[in-house]
mmCIF file of C-alpha atoms in Angstrom:
data_model
loop_
_atom_site.group_PDB
_atom_site.id
_atom_site.type_symbol
_atom_site.label_atom_id
_atom_site.label_comp_id
_atom_site.label_asym_id
_atom_site.label_seq_id
_atom_site.Cartn_x
_atom_site.Cartn_y
_atom_site.Cartn_z
ATOM 1 C CA MET A 12 -60.154 62.647 -10.025
ATOM 2 C CA THR A 13 -60.995 65.900 -11.885
ATOM 3 C CA ASP A 14 -62.506 68.430 -10.297
ATOM 4 C CA ARG A 15 -66.372 68.933 -11.561
ATOM 5 C CA THR A 16 -66.950 72.037 -13.387
ATOM 6 C CA ALA A 17 -68.728 74.539 -11.897
ATOM 7 C CA HIS A 18 -71.760 74.485 -13.227
ATOM 8 C CA GLU A 19 -72.410 70.411 -13.242
ATOM 9 C CA PRO A 20 -74.309 70.635 -10.338
ATOM 10 C CA THR A 21 -77.000 72.956 -12.188
ATOM 11 C CA GLU A 22 -76.648 71.102 -15.407
ATOM 12 C CA LEU A 23 -77.571 67.949 -13.529
ATOM 13 C CA ILE A 24 -80.583 69.667 -12.098
ATOM 14 C CA ALA A 25 -81.862 70.499 -14.939
ATOM 15 C CA LEU A 26 -81.506 67.355 -16.757
ATOM 16 C CA ARG A 27 -83.734 66.056 -13.435
ATOM 17 C CA ARG A 28 -86.139 68.058 -13.382
ATOM 18 C CA GLU A 29 -86.437 67.884 -17.742
ATOM 19 C CA LEU A 30 -86.804 64.165 -16.970
ATOM 20 C CA HIS A 31 -89.696 64.990 -14.003
ATOM 21 C CA GLN A 32 -92.235 66.200 -16.288
ATOM 22 C CA ILE A 33 -91.821 63.809 -19.186
ATOM 23 C CA PRO A 34 -92.197 60.325 -16.892
ATOM 24 C CA GLU A 35 -93.387 57.082 -18.765
ATOM 25 C CA VAL A 36 -94.455 53.616 -16.958
ATOM 26 C CA GLY A 37 -93.507 50.122 -17.778
ATOM 27 C CA LEU A 38 -91.220 48.746 -20.376
ATOM 28 C CA GLN A 39 -91.333 51.258 -23.128
ATOM 29 C CA LEU A 40 -90.128 54.440 -22.617
ATOM 30 C CA PRO A 41 -89.067 56.505 -25.541
ATOM 31 C CA GLN A 42 -88.503 59.594 -24.654
ATOM 32 C CA THR A 43 -86.943 59.006 -21.347
ATOM 33 C CA VAL A 44 -84.578 56.967 -23.012
ATOM 34 C CA ALA A 45 -83.815 59.386 -26.258
ATOM 35 C CA ARG A 46 -83.284 61.827 -23.268
ATOM 36 C CA VAL A 47 -80.731 59.831 -21.430
ATOM 37 C CA ARG A 48 -79.186 58.448 -24.219
ATOM 38 C CA ARG A 49 -78.477 61.743 -25.463
ATOM 39 C CA GLU A 50 -76.167 62.793 -22.789
ATOM 40 C CA PHE A 51 -74.189 59.496 -23.102
ATOM 41 C CA GLU A 52 -73.690 60.249 -26.496
ATOM 42 C CA GLN A 53 -71.793 63.016 -25.971
ATOM 43 C CA LEU A 54 -69.013 60.920 -24.172
ATOM 44 C CA PRO A 55 -66.688 58.472 -25.267
ATOM 45 C CA VAL A 56 -68.191 55.926 -24.610
ATOM 46 C CA GLU A 57 -70.017 52.145 -26.584
ATOM 47 C CA ILE A 58 -73.547 52.271 -26.405
ATOM 48 C CA VAL A 59 -75.200 48.992 -27.222
ATOM 49 C CA ASP A 60 -79.146 49.275 -27.226
ATOM 50 C CA ALA A 61 -81.906 47.314 -25.564
ATOM 51 C CA VAL A 62 -83.677 45.132 -28.492
ATOM 52 C CA GLY A 63 -87.260 44.232 -26.954
ATOM 53 C CA VAL A 64 -87.440 46.928 -24.365
ATOM 54 C CA SER A 65 -86.263 50.528 -23.778
ATOM 55 C CA GLY A 66 -83.097 50.558 -22.050
ATOM 56 C CA PHE A 67 -79.337 50.918 -22.848
ATOM 57 C CA ALA A 68 -75.794 50.128 -21.791
ATOM 58 C CA ALA A 69 -72.635 52.483 -22.006
ATOM 59 C CA VAL A 70 -69.576 50.992 -21.605
ATOM 60 C CA LEU A 71 -66.641 53.166 -20.617
ATOM 61 C CA ARG A 72 -63.254 51.838 -21.130
ATOM 62 C CA GLY A 73 -60.583 52.667 -18.757
ATOM 63 C CA GLY A 74 -56.961 54.428 -19.961
ATOM 64 C CA ARG A 75 -54.602 52.086 -18.140
ATOM 65 C CA GLY A 76 -53.982 48.505 -18.969
ATOM 66 C CA GLN A 77 -55.636 48.731 -22.765
ATOM 67 C CA ASP A 78 -53.274 45.958 -24.129
ATOM 68 C CA THR A 79 -54.454 43.183 -20.842
ATOM 69 C CA PRO A 80 -57.128 41.071 -22.475
ATOM 70 C CA VAL A 81 -61.162 42.096 -22.094
ATOM 71 C CA SER A 82 -61.683 39.223 -19.895
ATOM 72 C CA GLU A 83 -58.903 39.955 -16.982
ATOM 73 C CA ARG A 84 -59.704 43.710 -16.768
ATOM 74 C CA PRO A 85 -61.386 44.734 -13.965
ATOM 75 C CA THR A 86 -64.775 46.108 -14.637
ATOM 76 C CA VAL A 87 -67.470 47.440 -12.567
ATOM 77 C CA LEU A 88 -71.594 47.843 -13.178
ATOM 78 C CA LEU A 89 -73.563 50.840 -12.268
ATOM 79 C CA ARG A 90 -77.276 51.003 -12.678
ATOM 80 C CA ALA A 91 -80.001 53.414 -12.926
ATOM 81 C CA ASP A 92 -83.432 52.905 -13.287
ATOM 82 C CA MET A 93 -86.226 54.647 -15.706
ATOM 83 C CA ASP A 94 -89.483 54.014 -15.478
ATOM 84 C CA ALA A 95 -91.972 55.817 -13.534
ATOM 85 C CA LEU A 96 -95.307 55.507 -11.923
ATOM 86 C CA PRO A 97 -99.190 55.441 -13.004
ATOM 87 C CA VAL A 98 -99.516 58.285 -10.238
ATOM 88 C CA VAL A 99 -101.507 61.405 -10.756
ATOM 89 C CA GLU A 100 -98.758 64.055 -9.438
ATOM 90 C CA GLU A 101 -100.060 66.325 -6.446
ATOM 91 C CA THR A 102 -96.749 68.057 -5.343
ATOM 92 C CA GLY A 103 -97.618 71.482 -7.093
ATOM 93 C CA LEU A 104 -93.747 72.016 -8.374
ATOM 94 C CA PRO A 105 -92.912 74.240 -10.776
ATOM 95 C CA TYR A 106 -91.796 71.104 -12.875
ATOM 96 C CA ALA A 107 -94.595 68.864 -12.260
ATOM 97 C CA SER A 108 -95.476 66.216 -14.455
ATOM 98 C CA ALA A 109 -98.850 66.700 -16.235
ATOM 99 C CA ASN A 110 -99.303 63.571 -18.082
ATOM 100 C CA GLY A 111 -100.611 61.355 -15.511
ATOM 101 C CA ASN A 112 -97.711 59.446 -14.665
ATOM 102 C CA MET A 113 -95.254 60.313 -11.798
ATOM 103 C CA HIS A 114 -91.345 60.047 -10.661
ATOM 104 C CA ALA A 115 -92.835 59.152 -7.329
ATOM 105 C CA CYS A 116 -90.086 57.024 -6.409
ATOM 106 C CA GLY A 117 -87.263 58.947 -7.428
ATOM 107 C CA HIS A 118 -86.026 57.182 -10.645
ATOM 108 C CA ASP A 119 -85.598 60.716 -12.003
ATOM 109 C CA LEU A 120 -82.790 61.630 -9.802
ATOM 110 C CA HIS A 121 -81.432 58.032 -10.501
ATOM 111 C CA MET A 122 -80.582 58.627 -13.848
ATOM 112 C CA ALA A 123 -79.359 62.203 -13.417
ATOM 113 C CA ALA A 124 -76.823 60.666 -10.931
ATOM 114 C CA ILE A 125 -75.659 58.286 -12.984
ATOM 115 C CA VAL A 126 -74.851 60.586 -15.893
ATOM 116 C CA GLY A 127 -73.008 62.656 -13.716
ATOM 117 C CA ALA A 128 -71.252 59.842 -12.427
ATOM 118 C CA ALA A 129 -70.593 59.136 -16.224
ATOM 119 C CA ARG A 130 -69.084 62.927 -16.893
ATOM 120 C CA ARG A 131 -66.574 62.365 -13.631
ATOM 121 C CA LEU A 132 -65.391 59.074 -14.733
ATOM 122 C CA VAL A 133 -64.523 60.150 -18.172
ATOM 123 C CA GLU A 134 -62.712 62.947 -16.877
ATOM 124 C CA ALA A 135 -60.782 60.255 -14.299
ATOM 125 C CA ARG A 136 -60.767 57.620 -17.494
ATOM 126 C CA HIS A 137 -56.826 57.702 -17.738
ATOM 127 C CA GLU A 138 -56.683 56.399 -14.199
ATOM 128 C CA LEU A 139 -59.251 53.853 -14.693
ATOM 129 C CA ALA A 140 -57.056 50.241 -15.218
ATOM 130 C CA GLY A 141 -60.559 48.486 -16.318
ATOM 131 C CA ASP A 142 -63.843 49.241 -17.434
ATOM 132 C CA VAL A 143 -67.055 50.797 -16.489
ATOM 133 C CA VAL A 144 -70.565 49.518 -17.677
ATOM 134 C CA PHE A 145 -73.317 51.582 -16.973
ATOM 135 C CA LEU A 146 -76.555 50.112 -17.293
ATOM 136 C CA LEU A 147 -80.041 51.757 -18.180
ATOM 137 C CA GLN A 148 -83.188 49.574 -17.396
ATOM 138 C CA PRO A 149 -87.075 49.803 -17.349
ATOM 139 C CA GLY A 150 -89.407 48.401 -15.791
ATOM 140 C CA GLU A 151 -88.051 48.268 -12.273
ATOM 141 C CA GLU A 152 -91.807 49.015 -10.667
ATOM 142 C CA GLY A 153 -93.023 45.155 -11.193
ATOM 143 C CA TRP A 154 -92.526 44.812 -14.700
ATOM 144 C CA ASP A 155 -89.006 42.704 -14.212
ATOM 145 C CA GLY A 156 -87.270 45.004 -16.371
ATOM 146 C CA ALA A 157 -83.555 43.549 -14.530
ATOM 147 C CA ARG A 158 -84.445 40.191 -15.588
ATOM 148 C CA LEU A 159 -85.315 41.692 -19.360
ATOM 149 C CA VAL A 160 -82.295 43.635 -19.671
ATOM 150 C CA ILE A 161 -80.034 40.751 -18.562
ATOM 151 C CA ASP A 162 -81.573 37.979 -20.930
ATOM 152 C CA GLU A 163 -80.627 40.414 -23.464
ATOM 153 C CA GLY A 164 -77.102 40.345 -22.689
ATOM 154 C CA LEU A 165 -76.504 44.155 -21.412
ATOM 155 C CA LEU A 166 -74.576 42.969 -18.217
ATOM 156 C CA ASP A 167 -71.626 41.340 -20.775
ATOM 157 C CA VAL A 168 -71.824 44.165 -23.085
ATOM 158 C CA SER A 169 -67.938 45.166 -21.954
ATOM 159 C CA GLY A 170 -66.586 41.852 -23.469
ATOM 160 C CA LYS A 171 -67.365 39.908 -20.045
ATOM 161 C CA ARG A 172 -69.179 39.859 -17.071
ATOM 162 C CA PRO A 173 -68.751 42.582 -14.271
ATOM 163 C CA ASP A 174 -66.659 42.317 -11.252
ATOM 164 C CA HIS A 175 -68.682 44.547 -8.781
ATOM 165 C CA ALA A 176 -72.035 45.898 -9.414
ATOM 166 C CA TYR A 177 -73.271 49.314 -7.359
ATOM 167 C CA GLY A 178 -76.741 50.944 -6.942
ATOM 168 C CA LEU A 179 -78.650 53.705 -5.297
ATOM 169 C CA HIS A 180 -82.110 54.655 -4.309
ATOM 170 C CA VAL A 181 -83.414 57.994 -3.105
ATOM 171 C CA TRP A 182 -85.653 58.412 -0.282
ATOM 172 C CA SER A 183 -88.456 61.310 -0.153
ATOM 173 C CA GLY A 184 -88.778 60.290 3.584
ATOM 174 C CA LEU A 185 -87.513 57.745 6.226
ATOM 175 C CA TYR A 186 -84.056 58.958 6.179
ATOM 176 C CA PRO A 187 -82.474 62.448 7.123
ATOM 177 C CA HIS A 188 -81.462 64.478 4.144
ATOM 178 C CA GLY A 189 -78.210 63.653 2.609
ATOM 179 C CA GLN A 190 -78.063 60.487 4.944
ATOM 180 C CA ILE A 191 -76.435 57.882 3.235
ATOM 181 C CA ALA A 192 -77.169 54.308 4.369
ATOM 182 C CA SER A 193 -77.229 50.522 3.833
ATOM 183 C CA ARG A 194 -76.756 47.108 5.485
ATOM 184 C CA PRO A 195 -74.356 43.872 4.641
ATOM 185 C CA GLY A 196 -76.986 40.970 3.728
ATOM 186 C CA PRO A 197 -80.759 41.237 3.262
ATOM 187 C CA LEU A 198 -81.498 45.202 2.705
ATOM 188 C CA MET A 199 -85.157 45.007 1.025
ATOM 189 C CA SER A 200 -87.581 42.161 1.171
ATOM 190 C CA ALA A 201 -88.300 39.851 -1.692
ATOM 191 C CA ALA A 202 -91.995 40.269 -3.172
ATOM 192 C CA ASP A 203 -94.572 38.008 -4.833
ATOM 193 C CA VAL A 204 -97.960 38.544 -6.021
ATOM 194 C CA LEU A 205 -100.815 36.332 -5.526
ATOM 195 C CA THR A 206 -104.174 36.200 -6.642
ATOM 196 C CA VAL A 207 -106.891 34.045 -5.463
ATOM 197 C CA THR A 208 -110.114 33.208 -7.497
ATOM 198 C CA VAL A 209 -112.714 31.576 -5.428
ATOM 199 C CA HIS A 210 -115.187 29.839 -7.566
ATOM 200 C CA GLY A 211 -118.465 29.283 -5.988
ATOM 201 C CA ARG A 212 -122.254 29.546 -7.322
ATOM 202 C CA GLY A 213 -124.034 32.409 -7.214
ATOM 203 C CA GLY A 214 -127.902 32.883 -6.443
ATOM 204 C CA HIS A 215 -130.312 35.244 -4.598
ATOM 205 C CA GLY A 216 -129.225 37.344 -1.407
ATOM 206 C CA SER A 217 -132.556 35.615 0.543
ATOM 207 C CA ALA A 218 -131.668 31.904 0.097
ATOM 208 C CA PRO A 219 -127.782 31.778 0.671
ATOM 209 C CA HIS A 220 -127.940 27.720 1.602
ATOM 210 C CA LEU A 221 -129.030 27.006 -2.334
ATOM 211 C CA ALA A 222 -126.202 29.042 -3.003
ATOM 212 C CA ILE A 223 -121.909 28.721 -2.498
ATOM 213 C CA ASP A 224 -121.367 32.206 -1.259
ATOM 214 C CA PRO A 225 -117.438 32.945 -2.267
ATOM 215 C CA ILE A 226 -117.621 35.769 -0.176
ATOM 216 C CA PRO A 227 -117.003 34.960 3.549
ATOM 217 C CA ILE A 228 -114.409 32.114 1.754
ATOM 218 C CA VAL A 229 -112.460 35.075 0.894
ATOM 219 C CA ALA A 230 -113.258 36.904 3.831
ATOM 220 C CA SER A 231 -111.742 33.631 5.836
ATOM 221 C CA MET A 232 -108.583 32.982 3.782
ATOM 222 C CA ILE A 233 -107.444 36.732 4.642
ATOM 223 C CA LEU A 234 -108.065 36.482 8.265
ATOM 224 C CA ASP A 235 -106.468 32.823 8.806
ATOM 225 C CA ALA A 236 -103.962 34.372 6.717
ATOM 226 C CA GLN A 237 -102.893 36.455 8.881
ATOM 227 C CA VAL A 238 -103.049 33.794 11.697
ATOM 228 C CA MET A 239 -100.743 31.768 9.655
ATOM 229 C CA VAL A 240 -97.921 34.527 9.451
ATOM 230 C CA ALA A 241 -98.852 35.271 13.306
ATOM 231 C CA ARG A 242 -98.704 31.151 14.510
ATOM 232 C CA GLN A 243 -96.494 29.842 11.857
ATOM 233 C CA PHE A 244 -93.243 31.709 11.212
ATOM 234 C CA ASP A 245 -90.355 32.718 13.239
ATOM 235 C CA ALA A 246 -90.572 36.271 14.089
ATOM 236 C CA PHE A 247 -87.122 36.601 13.701
ATOM 237 C CA ASP A 248 -87.759 35.709 9.937
ATOM 238 C CA PRO A 249 -90.511 37.732 9.354
ATOM 239 C CA VAL A 250 -93.138 37.751 5.986
ATOM 240 C CA ILE A 251 -95.908 40.488 5.731
ATOM 241 C CA VAL A 252 -99.069 38.991 3.944
ATOM 242 C CA THR A 253 -101.423 42.326 2.872
ATOM 243 C CA CYS A 254 -104.408 41.806 0.850
ATOM 244 C CA GLY A 255 -104.518 45.171 -1.235
ATOM 245 C CA SER A 256 -107.392 44.301 -3.394
ATOM 246 C CA LEU A 257 -110.706 42.682 -3.674
ATOM 247 C CA HIS A 258 -113.390 42.513 -5.716
ATOM 248 C CA ALA A 259 -116.745 40.374 -5.854
ATOM 249 C CA GLY A 260 -120.572 41.107 -6.546
ATOM 250 C CA SER A 261 -122.512 43.914 -8.119
ATOM 251 C CA ALA A 262 -125.356 43.964 -5.896
ATOM 252 C CA ASN A 263 -126.635 43.596 -2.509
ATOM 253 C CA ASN A 264 -129.229 41.119 -3.015
ATOM 254 C CA VAL A 265 -127.139 38.712 -5.296
ATOM 255 C CA ILE A 266 -124.579 36.058 -4.133
ATOM 256 C CA PRO A 267 -122.095 35.846 -6.817
ATOM 257 C CA ASP A 268 -120.534 33.101 -8.723
ATOM 258 C CA SER A 269 -116.917 34.308 -7.676
ATOM 259 C CA ALA A 270 -114.915 36.421 -5.800
ATOM 260 C CA ILE A 271 -111.199 37.990 -6.246
ATOM 261 C CA ALA A 272 -108.587 38.767 -3.803
ATOM 262 C CA GLU A 273 -104.792 40.326 -4.457
ATOM 263 C CA PHE A 274 -102.067 39.665 -2.162
ATOM 264 C CA SER A 275 -98.443 41.268 -1.713
ATOM 265 C CA LEU A 276 -96.447 38.873 0.202
ATOM 266 C CA ARG A 277 -93.004 39.715 1.677
ATOM 267 C CA SER A 278 -89.970 37.904 2.915
ATOM 268 C CA TYR A 279 -86.526 37.951 4.061
ATOM 269 C CA SER A 280 -85.012 34.669 3.300
ATOM 270 C CA ALA A 281 -85.703 31.906 0.467
ATOM 271 C CA ALA A 282 -86.832 29.662 3.530
ATOM 272 C CA ALA A 283 -89.328 31.641 4.415
ATOM 273 C CA ARG A 284 -90.579 32.851 1.241
ATOM 274 C CA THR A 285 -90.524 28.911 0.144
ATOM 275 C CA GLN A 286 -92.700 28.316 3.313
ATOM 276 C CA LEU A 287 -95.135 31.320 2.659
ATOM 277 C CA LEU A 288 -95.858 30.119 -0.655
ATOM 278 C CA GLU A 289 -96.863 26.637 -0.011
ATOM 279 C CA GLY A 290 -98.295 27.581 2.872
ATOM 280 C CA LEU A 291 -101.091 30.264 1.609
ATOM 281 C CA THR A 292 -101.527 27.563 -1.612
ATOM 282 C CA ARG A 293 -102.408 24.404 1.210
ATOM 283 C CA LEU A 294 -104.061 26.827 3.384
ATOM 284 C CA PHE A 295 -106.277 28.317 0.614
ATOM 285 C CA THR A 296 -107.091 25.456 -1.357
ATOM 286 C CA SER A 297 -108.344 23.741 2.332
ATOM 287 C CA ILE A 298 -110.559 26.907 2.932
ATOM 288 C CA ALA A 299 -112.288 26.612 -0.318
ATOM 289 C CA GLU A 300 -112.395 22.656 -0.226
ATOM 290 C CA ALA A 301 -114.008 22.717 3.356
ATOM 291 C CA ARG A 302 -117.144 25.227 2.345
ATOM 292 C CA GLY A 303 -117.774 23.172 -0.970
ATOM 293 C CA ALA A 304 -116.019 25.653 -3.376
ATOM 294 C CA THR A 305 -112.995 25.802 -5.400
ATOM 295 C CA CYS A 306 -110.213 28.112 -5.844
ATOM 296 C CA THR A 307 -107.689 29.066 -8.434
ATOM 297 C CA LEU A 308 -103.880 30.451 -7.307
ATOM 298 C CA ASP A 309 -101.888 32.583 -9.685
ATOM 299 C CA PHE A 310 -98.401 33.557 -8.699
ATOM 300 C CA GLY A 311 -97.458 37.102 -10.699
ATOM 301 C CA ALA A 312 -94.594 38.957 -10.892
ATOM 302 C CA SER A 313 -91.906 38.644 -7.837
ATOM 303 C CA SER A 314 -88.738 40.127 -6.990
ATOM 304 C CA ALA A 315 -85.815 38.456 -5.256
ATOM 305 C CA LEU A 316 -84.335 39.238 -1.777
ATOM 306 C CA THR A 317 -82.097 42.197 -2.391
ATOM 307 C CA SER A 318 -78.887 40.570 -0.519
ATOM 308 C CA ASN A 319 -75.777 43.014 -0.280
ATOM 309 C CA ASP A 320 -72.499 41.114 -0.185
ATOM 310 C CA PRO A 321 -70.682 41.741 3.040
ATOM 311 C CA HIS A 322 -67.407 42.187 1.660
ATOM 312 C CA GLU A 323 -68.931 44.977 -0.689
ATOM 313 C CA ILE A 324 -70.970 46.811 1.696
ATOM 314 C CA GLU A 325 -67.481 46.942 4.064
ATOM 315 C CA TYR A 326 -65.722 48.725 0.405
ATOM 316 C CA VAL A 327 -68.633 51.059 0.336
ATOM 317 C CA ALA A 328 -69.011 52.097 3.921
ATOM 318 C CA ASP A 329 -65.290 52.656 3.959
ATOM 319 C CA VAL A 330 -65.247 54.762 0.730
ATOM 320 C CA VAL A 331 -68.364 56.805 1.656
ATOM 321 C CA GLN A 332 -66.540 57.316 5.033
ATOM 322 C CA GLN A 333 -63.514 58.845 3.319
ATOM 323 C CA ALA A 334 -65.740 61.031 0.753
ATOM 324 C CA PHE A 335 -68.624 61.980 2.785
ATOM 325 C CA PRO A 336 -67.392 61.777 6.772
ATOM 326 C CA ASP A 337 -70.168 61.332 9.217
ATOM 327 C CA ARG A 338 -72.525 60.544 6.568
ATOM 328 C CA TRP A 339 -72.635 56.651 6.291
ATOM 329 C CA HIS A 340 -75.053 55.058 8.317
ATOM 330 C CA THR A 341 -75.257 50.949 9.118
ATOM 331 C CA LEU A 342 -79.101 50.300 9.117
ATOM 332 C CA GLU A 343 -80.034 47.717 11.930
ATOM 333 C CA HIS A 344 -83.126 46.180 9.593
ATOM 334 C CA PRO A 345 -83.925 45.609 6.068
ATOM 335 C CA ILE A 346 -86.700 47.052 4.762
ATOM 336 C CA GLY A 347 -90.376 45.997 3.338
ATOM 337 C CA ALA A 348 -90.027 47.603 -0.130
ATOM 338 C CA SER A 349 -88.350 45.574 -3.043
ATOM 339 C CA GLU A 350 -85.945 45.760 -6.188
ATOM 340 C CA ASP A 351 -85.091 44.349 -8.961
ATOM 341 C CA PHE A 352 -81.657 45.384 -8.758
ATOM 342 C CA SER A 353 -81.799 42.093 -6.762
ATOM 343 C CA GLN A 354 -81.262 40.210 -9.682
ATOM 344 C CA ILE A 355 -78.316 41.841 -10.463
ATOM 345 C CA LEU A 356 -76.659 41.194 -7.576
ATOM 346 C CA GLN A 357 -77.346 37.755 -7.683
ATOM 347 C CA LEU A 358 -74.942 37.273 -10.328
ATOM 348 C CA ILE A 359 -72.564 40.065 -9.826
ATOM 349 C CA PRO A 360 -71.356 40.803 -6.145
ATOM 350 C CA GLY A 361 -72.222 43.932 -5.140
ATOM 351 C CA ALA A 362 -74.106 46.468 -3.072
ATOM 352 C CA PHE A 363 -77.505 48.666 -3.040
ATOM 353 C CA ILE A 364 -76.931 52.121 -1.144
ATOM 354 C CA PHE A 365 -80.005 54.107 0.176
ATOM 355 C CA VAL A 366 -79.845 58.294 -0.147
ATOM 356 C CA GLY A 367 -82.032 60.497 2.381
ATOM 357 C CA ALA A 368 -83.275 63.271 -0.171
ATOM 358 C CA VAL A 369 -85.945 65.011 1.936
ATOM 359 C CA PRO A 370 -86.690 68.540 0.958
ATOM 360 C CA ALA A 371 -84.775 70.524 3.491
ATOM 361 C CA GLY A 372 -86.981 71.857 6.239
ATOM 362 C CA GLN A 373 -89.207 68.131 6.486
ATOM 363 C CA ASP A 374 -89.489 65.689 8.724
ATOM 364 C CA PRO A 375 -88.311 62.568 7.437
ATOM 365 C CA THR A 376 -90.500 60.858 9.982
ATOM 366 C CA THR A 377 -94.013 62.448 8.345
ATOM 367 C CA ALA A 378 -92.326 63.483 4.562
ATOM 368 C CA PRO A 379 -94.575 61.779 2.089
ATOM 369 C CA LEU A 380 -92.593 58.507 1.183
ATOM 370 C CA ASN A 381 -91.851 56.909 -2.015
ATOM 371 C CA HIS A 382 -94.765 55.892 -4.355
ATOM 372 C CA SER A 383 -96.944 58.702 -2.450
ATOM 373 C CA PRO A 384 -98.587 61.764 -4.998
ATOM 374 C CA LYS A 385 -97.087 64.394 -2.749
ATOM 375 C CA ALA A 386 -93.816 62.675 -2.859
ATOM 376 C CA ALA A 387 -90.676 65.241 -3.052
ATOM 377 C CA PHE A 388 -86.789 64.536 -3.504
ATOM 378 C CA ASP A 389 -84.611 67.105 -3.302
ATOM 379 C CA ASP A 390 -82.256 67.616 -6.096
ATOM 380 C CA ALA A 391 -79.673 69.163 -3.973
ATOM 381 C CA VAL A 392 -78.432 65.619 -3.314
ATOM 382 C CA LEU A 393 -77.520 64.822 -6.958
ATOM 383 C CA ASP A 394 -74.097 65.740 -7.611
ATOM 384 C CA ASP A 395 -73.500 63.578 -4.088
ATOM 385 C CA CYS A 396 -74.816 60.830 -5.700
ATOM 386 C CA ALA A 397 -73.310 60.958 -8.581
ATOM 387 C CA ALA A 398 -70.330 61.454 -7.103
ATOM 388 C CA MET A 399 -70.859 58.673 -4.597
ATOM 389 C CA LEU A 400 -71.343 56.135 -8.027
ATOM 390 C CA ALA A 401 -68.324 57.369 -9.648
ATOM 391 C CA VAL A 402 -65.895 57.271 -6.529
ATOM 392 C CA LEU A 403 -67.369 53.768 -5.952
ATOM 393 C CA ALA A 404 -66.232 52.672 -9.331
ATOM 394 C CA GLN A 405 -62.896 54.552 -9.401
ATOM 395 C CA HIS A 406 -61.514 53.185 -6.456
ATOM 396 C CA ARG A 407 -62.387 49.647 -7.914
ATOM 397 C CA LEU A 408 -60.515 50.783 -10.996
ATOM 398 C CA ARG A 409 -57.066 51.831 -9.592
#
């Protein structure tokens, strides 16, 4: 691969910081897409835009074997997510966002890194005996963005389904600066959202016997869910149940008609996920009925288990150890966060990789973590992120 130009790292950092100042949330990201797309428009790639959401795919055709039918050309997909979070930034950085949203999960670095990877692969395209698809998607933060761009056919814009798929995620804590880490099999949990509405009967706080109070019913659900997790699930195939939102009532002496609890559910296998959803449904329904109430269960947004193909992780580890000696680390356990790249990995063999981007001088065990309003990422890792994505594609297409 041709060596990068001396000014490229500075350009990538400038691009990342520009994107950091214009964070957008959800599925419609007009400013973000326009800025990133402008970078790809300067490259010899074929761009296909998403229609229903913000996003696009760009195809780089390798210079070797162009007489080979498209259906037989090896193809690699590289992906970056683009959306931010509705978090008010508190980093105090000179390029901090001021629009009420924040790239608190590092997606600005992901976008800059994939631009850098595309530039590197363009320089080396005469060596490539296949094609690269660069996928830029919105809505990773709970908006099901991956599925929406998959449904629009953006995985297949090169003329065939890619043979390999790679993505990365930077971390503002947890992992030492510059560490590159992943593992075979389960890497990030499946996630489900469950909203439970308990329907009781309101009344005066002085006469609870004339009402059906939904608040203690919800309280029992929250506590008994933890008992279920501890006593019915294998400790080596764990699940997590967290009630993060509880709404009921409007005055201290009024028993409300209803109470609403929102749960975040995490699991690490398909079997445990099924058991958890069915078990909570049975538990919550029976608790409500036993107290003379009813309940409505609404299972909302979900993310599948992010699981790496073991052969792909073996390949990634080998390539990374050659390109970045002493930087690779095989994780012992999966983590509890979730990621919609999981949906791509269900369709294409591939791997998802973590990169430590904790700012210099900070302890990764105490640094503000992703999603924190104080989360800060060291953009000095950008060049390595770009190089890693590029070399993973290049080695597959030799």
